Amino acid sequence: MSDVDSSAASDPVRAALEAFFAPRFAAAEYSTFSVPRLCVAFSGGCDSVVLLDALSRLPLLKERGILLSALHIHHGLSPHADDWAAFCSGFCAARSIALSIVAVKPGDRARRGLEAAAREARYRAFNAHDCDWLALAHHADDQAETLLLNLLRGAGVQGAAAMPEERALNLSCASPDSGTRLLRPFLSLPRATLETYAKARGLDWVDDESNADDRLTRNYLRREIIPLLKARFPSATRTLTRAAAHFSESAELLAALAGEDLGLVGAGPGSSGGVLVRAAFLKLPPIRARNLLRYEFLRRGRRAPPARWLDEALRQLRAVGADAQLRLSHDAIEIRLYRGEIHFLPLPQQRPVPCVWQGEAELAWGNGGRIRFVATEGTGLSRALLENAPVRLALRQGGEKLRLGLAGSRRSLKDLLREAALPPWERAALPFLWCGGQLAWIGGIGSDCAFHCPPGAPGIEPVWEKMQDSFLPGVIQ
């Protein structure tokens, strides 16, 4: 099929892509030494085939010096999964498009269901992929289905907003403008337009047999309910898509309000960490307090808690004492209370694994945490002492004591922890560095004076970078 023969069919697709990408490419700031990278999430289905083919023909990419690539996620859930990967390889090879194939294993299916587990695995792979933009081929019909599905689940404004055209892929980034941007350039186009393009171009694609399984709620909506709606309301898809856009504006306003409230009641400079001062938080009107709690979950890539959960969380936060061991959990996040502050922690909280240090620059320690070993001179621990005996990292066993200064005495860990004001979840992950049979250093506390590095001598400074907000980034739509 020649370009001339299919030009009319491809016009809506090309026009949509040019309108979507032109302002984004124009506004982007590129490094002098890097090539801007646009990657397509490529399943091999009709929609992603159209997106990748149309982008490969789009002059705008060449004009802007954009490097186009594709990413195929191999879930391994279908007996045809290997065939789909092979199809994607051939499709990309024919167009000289670099393709990465990443195999994933959906986990914890019992807790979240197969679809949700596969989505989480897919987004983990998305976040690990190195690119500036990751484009998905969701279209207007997908948007209408998502809106209906979320409304039937009792979603609020955020859920009714369905899928945004653009957002940060990693929602837990410190800056909303940093990292890879997730793009959906086809949300204005119906499925029929993409199918027309594919047929006019003579394109092949793969069909996922699970799309015909009406036991899956989305398939049931697509195959049974939406056709009935269109029979009565022919413009149902366009109307639902427009409604999602209105809800999206409202969701942005609620997020902006939550960000302002976070600045008012958050703990620490700029309140970027999302730790809330309990007393200030509880002074917010209930509707804004619930909105802020919801925001804290959403910006970490989790689903918003239901209204009953939010009401109960507010009730408990008001009722318990200042030092209560409060623990509230929802969708892999746990809320903890410590010294008048509300903390949001990832679940599960991985217990650090004791290990032997053999000169590595860093070692992993718990939930996204690590211990770095920085070379120094005249500070930290004596390198000579560390090199003359086995060095191991372990967890608290009980009875440990440390002498921090020459003039002081050996003090119990209990006293040292009280002074350091470390919250309980950090205490459970404290790294203890033993040299031979002697305790040399405790993360967050300090080092024993017997191991202090003499002036001018080579030293090692252990640096404990504590448990991070290792939330699953970007799982929501």
XYZ file of N, CA and C in Angstrom, residues 78-193:
348
model
N 0.267 -15.422 28.526
C -0.419 -16.081 27.421
C 0.502 -17.119 26.780
N -0.055 -18.230 26.280
C 0.785 -19.195 25.550
C 1.354 -18.611 24.262
N 0.816 -17.476 23.834
C 1.292 -16.832 22.610
C 2.285 -15.700 22.894
N 2.692 -15.534 24.135
C 3.534 -14.394 24.507
C 4.846 -14.366 23.724
N 5.453 -15.519 23.507
C 6.711 -15.547 22.745
C 6.480 -15.135 21.299
N 5.329 -15.549 20.731
C 5.012 -15.164 19.354
C 4.809 -13.655 19.246
N 4.187 -13.055 20.266
C 3.984 -11.608 20.244
C 5.322 -10.873 20.275
N 6.231 -11.365 21.113
C 7.556 -10.736 21.187
C 8.284 -10.851 19.852
N 8.139 -12.016 19.205
C 8.786 -12.200 17.907
C 8.170 -11.272 16.857
N 6.854 -11.109 16.899
C 6.204 -10.177 15.966
C 6.740 -8.761 16.169
N 6.840 -8.322 17.424
C 7.328 -6.973 17.719
C 8.757 -6.791 17.221
N 9.576 -7.826 17.380
C 10.960 -7.750 16.903
C 11.001 -7.559 15.397
N 10.189 -8.336 14.671
C 10.175 -8.214 13.223
C 9.634 -6.876 12.759
N 8.582 -6.394 13.412
C 7.987 -5.110 13.052
C 9.012 -3.984 13.197
N 9.730 -3.976 14.325
C 10.705 -2.910 14.575
C 11.924 -3.041 13.674
N 12.362 -4.288 13.421
C 13.530 -4.491 12.550
C 13.248 -3.974 11.148
N 12.019 -4.155 10.667
C 11.665 -3.694 9.322
C 11.692 -2.184 9.211
N 11.598 -1.502 10.333
C 11.585 -0.033 10.328
C 12.833 0.556 10.979
N 13.799 -0.288 11.269
C 15.066 0.140 11.906
C 14.809 0.895 13.206
N 13.851 0.397 13.993
C 13.529 0.978 15.290
C 14.104 0.078 16.383
N 14.876 0.643 17.274
C 15.448 -0.143 18.371
C 14.336 -0.625 19.289
N 14.381 -1.912 19.641
C 13.351 -2.510 20.490
C 13.998 -3.152 21.708
N 13.432 -2.875 22.883
C 13.832 -3.563 24.118
C 12.681 -4.474 24.534
N 12.995 -5.725 24.827
C 12.003 -6.680 25.305
C 12.333 -7.011 26.754
N 11.391 -6.739 27.644
C 11.613 -6.937 29.076
C 10.611 -7.961 29.589
N 11.108 -9.039 30.148
C 10.247 -10.065 30.737
C 9.937 -9.697 32.180
N 8.673 -9.791 32.562
C 8.256 -9.481 33.925
C 7.431 -10.644 34.465
N 7.341 -10.697 35.789
C 6.535 -11.713 36.459
C 5.561 -11.020 37.398
N 4.299 -10.945 37.020
C 3.317 -10.329 37.925
C 3.278 -11.067 39.251
N 3.340 -10.310 40.342
C 3.347 -10.924 41.667
C 2.107 -10.582 42.463
N 1.902 -11.299 43.556
C 0.805 -11.051 44.507
C -0.539 -10.932 43.801
N -0.852 -11.919 42.979
C -2.105 -11.870 42.224
C -3.313 -12.014 43.139
N -3.142 -12.752 44.234
C -4.276 -12.991 45.122
C -4.752 -11.700 45.764
N -3.803 -10.797 46.100
C -4.170 -9.573 46.799
C -4.833 -8.568 45.863
N -4.321 -8.420 44.650
C -4.797 -7.336 43.793
C -5.491 -7.825 42.535
N -5.430 -9.128 42.242
C -6.000 -9.631 41.004
C -4.960 -9.648 39.901
N -5.203 -10.484 38.901
C -4.220 -10.679 37.836
C -3.978 -9.405 37.033
N -5.048 -8.697 36.673
C -4.880 -7.481 35.869
C -4.042 -6.436 36.603
N -4.350 -6.240 37.884
C -3.613 -5.242 38.656
C -2.166 -5.662 38.859
N -1.945 -6.954 39.098
C -0.578 -7.439 39.288
C 0.239 -7.258 38.008
N -0.384 -7.544 36.861
C 0.315 -7.353 35.585
C 0.607 -5.882 35.339
N -0.339 -5.016 35.704
C -0.122 -3.573 35.523
C 1.033 -3.093 36.391
N 1.093 -3.558 37.629
C 2.192 -3.151 38.503
C 3.531 -3.601 37.932
N 3.592 -4.849 37.460
C 4.840 -5.343 36.875
C 5.225 -4.535 35.644
N 4.220 -4.189 34.849
C 4.472 -3.404 33.641
C 5.020 -2.028 33.982
N 4.446 -1.377 34.988
C 4.911 -0.037 35.342
C 6.286 -0.059 36.006
N 6.609 -1.132 36.680
C 7.977 -1.254 37.195
C 8.967 -1.262 36.033
N 8.621 -1.992 34.996
C 9.495 -2.034 33.822
C 9.539 -0.681 33.121
N 8.395 -0.009 33.030
C 8.383 1.330 32.440
C 9.339 2.259 33.182
N 9.268 2.222 34.504
C 10.091 3.135 35.303
C 11.577 2.820 35.207
N 11.887 1.571 34.936
C 13.298 1.195 34.819
C 13.873 1.523 33.450
N 13.008 1.859 32.498
C 13.468 2.121 31.134
C 13.950 3.560 31.008
N 15.033 3.750 30.294
C 15.667 5.063 30.193
C 15.189 5.783 28.932
N 14.341 6.793 29.106
C 13.892 7.614 27.979
C 13.344 8.922 28.527
N 13.105 9.878 27.631
C 12.542 11.168 28.031
C 11.017 11.141 28.036
N 10.442 10.461 27.038
C 8.988 10.323 26.933
C 8.657 8.861 26.675
N 7.622 8.381 27.336
C 7.106 7.035 27.067
C 5.664 7.198 26.597
N 5.404 6.823 25.344
C 4.091 7.026 24.739
C 3.267 5.743 24.777
N 2.034 5.854 25.246
C 1.083 4.746 25.265
C -0.015 5.016 24.248
N -0.621 3.948 23.727
C -1.553 4.090 22.612
C -3.015 4.096 23.044
N -3.290 4.436 24.297
C -4.683 4.524 24.730
C -5.429 5.560 23.890
N -6.679 5.247 23.531
C -7.473 6.117 22.673
C -8.771 6.516 23.372
N -9.637 7.197 22.640
C -10.851 7.746 23.250
C -11.773 6.661 23.784
N -11.864 5.531 23.092
C -12.709 4.445 23.588
C -12.160 3.883 24.894
N -10.835 3.772 24.982
C -10.216 3.342 26.245
C -10.550 4.320 27.362
N -10.529 5.596 27.027
C -10.818 6.621 28.033
C -12.252 6.507 28.537
N -13.185 6.291 27.612
C -14.593 6.149 27.999
C -14.794 4.919 28.874
N -14.129 3.820 28.523
C -14.222 2.592 29.320
C -13.655 2.812 30.719
N -12.531 3.511 30.783
C -11.896 3.756 32.075
C -12.776 4.614 32.967
N -13.391 5.639 32.378
C -14.293 6.496 33.151
C -15.458 5.684 33.715
N -16.112 4.897 32.883
C -17.239 4.083 33.345
C -16.796 3.088 34.416
N -15.669 2.434 34.176
C -15.164 1.443 35.123
C -14.897 2.077 36.479
N -14.262 3.238 36.473
C -13.938 3.906 37.731
C -15.187 4.398 38.447
N -16.145 4.907 37.696
C -17.387 5.365 38.320
C -18.144 4.203 38.952
N -18.156 3.067 38.292
C -18.839 1.891 38.828
C -18.139 1.333 40.059
N -16.868 1.686 40.215
C -16.128 1.289 41.414
C -16.282 2.309 42.539
N -17.053 3.370 42.264
C -17.263 4.377 43.291
C -16.146 5.392 43.393
N -15.424 5.616 42.310
C -14.279 6.528 42.335
C -14.733 7.970 42.541
N -13.818 8.782 43.050
C -14.060 10.206 43.198
C -13.626 10.955 41.962
N -13.328 12.232 42.148
C -12.974 13.086 41.012
C -11.724 12.583 40.303
N -10.719 12.143 41.078
C -9.477 11.669 40.465
C -9.742 10.466 39.571
N -10.546 9.518 40.039
C -10.859 8.357 39.223
C -11.701 8.708 38.014
N -12.618 9.664 38.191
C -13.467 10.084 37.081
C -12.672 10.833 36.015
N -11.511 11.361 36.401
C -10.642 12.023 35.425
C -10.026 11.019 34.460
N -10.124 9.722 34.827
C -9.632 8.631 33.988
C -8.135 8.799 33.712
N -7.732 8.746 32.446
C -6.305 8.743 32.108
C -5.871 10.127 31.616
N -4.825 10.683 32.199
C -4.344 11.993 31.731
C -3.570 11.874 30.427
N -3.575 12.942 29.653
C -2.763 12.957 28.434
C -1.282 12.913 28.748
N -0.894 13.508 29.861
C 0.527 13.563 30.213
C 0.672 13.633 31.713
N 1.664 12.954 32.231
C 2.031 13.071 33.638
C 3.439 12.545 33.819
N 4.002 12.799 34.997
C 5.282 12.200 35.331
C 5.100 10.702 35.459
N 5.996 9.924 34.859
C 5.884 8.471 34.966
C 6.088 8.035 36.402
N 7.129 8.561 37.033
C 7.410 8.242 38.434
C 6.759 9.298 39.304
N 5.611 8.963 39.877
C 4.849 9.946 40.648
C 5.540 10.328 41.939
N 6.499 9.512 42.396
C 7.165 9.820 43.658
C 8.429 10.644 43.468
N 8.678 11.156 42.240
C 9.828 12.040 42.029
C 9.680 13.293 42.888
N 10.808 13.821 43.314
C 10.772 15.032 44.135
C 10.138 16.189 43.381
N 10.408 16.261 42.082
C 9.831 17.331 41.267
C 8.841 16.735 40.277
N 7.654 17.309 40.146
C 6.675 16.779 39.204
C 7.115 16.890 37.760
N 8.116 17.727 37.469
C 8.591 17.903 36.105
C 9.855 17.094 35.807
N 10.321 16.308 36.768
C 11.557 15.561 36.563
C 11.250 14.156 36.067
N 12.243 13.542 35.436
C 12.115 12.166 35.005
C 11.317 12.006 33.719
N 11.046 10.750 33.393
C 10.318 10.409 32.174
C 8.878 10.896 32.235
N 8.388 11.399 31.114
C 7.000 11.831 31.008
C 6.193 10.738 30.304
N 5.067 10.384 30.885
C 4.155 9.417 30.288
C 3.159 10.172 29.406
N 3.050 9.774 28.135
C 2.231 10.489 27.167
C 1.174 9.560 26.568
N -0.006 10.129 26.305
C -1.072 9.410 25.607
C -1.585 10.301 24.466
N -0.954 10.249 23.314
C -1.295 11.194 22.236
C -2.579 10.851 21.492
N -3.161 9.665 21.730
C -4.342 9.250 20.962
C -5.662 9.415 21.708
N -5.673 10.064 22.861
C -6.911 10.127 23.637
C -8.031 10.884 22.929
N -7.703 11.653 21.916
C -8.736 12.390 21.174
C -9.290 11.583 20.001
N -8.695 10.423 19.725
C -9.094 9.632 18.552
C -9.860 8.378 18.967
N -10.939 8.037 18.257
C -11.647 6.793 18.550
C -10.903 5.580 17.987
N -11.248 4.423 18.514
C -10.622 3.176 18.067
C -10.801 2.984 16.562
N -11.974 3.356 16.031
C -12.253 3.150 14.608
C -11.260 3.887 13.719
N -10.821 5.067 14.133
C -9.856 5.827 13.338
C -8.521 5.106 13.251
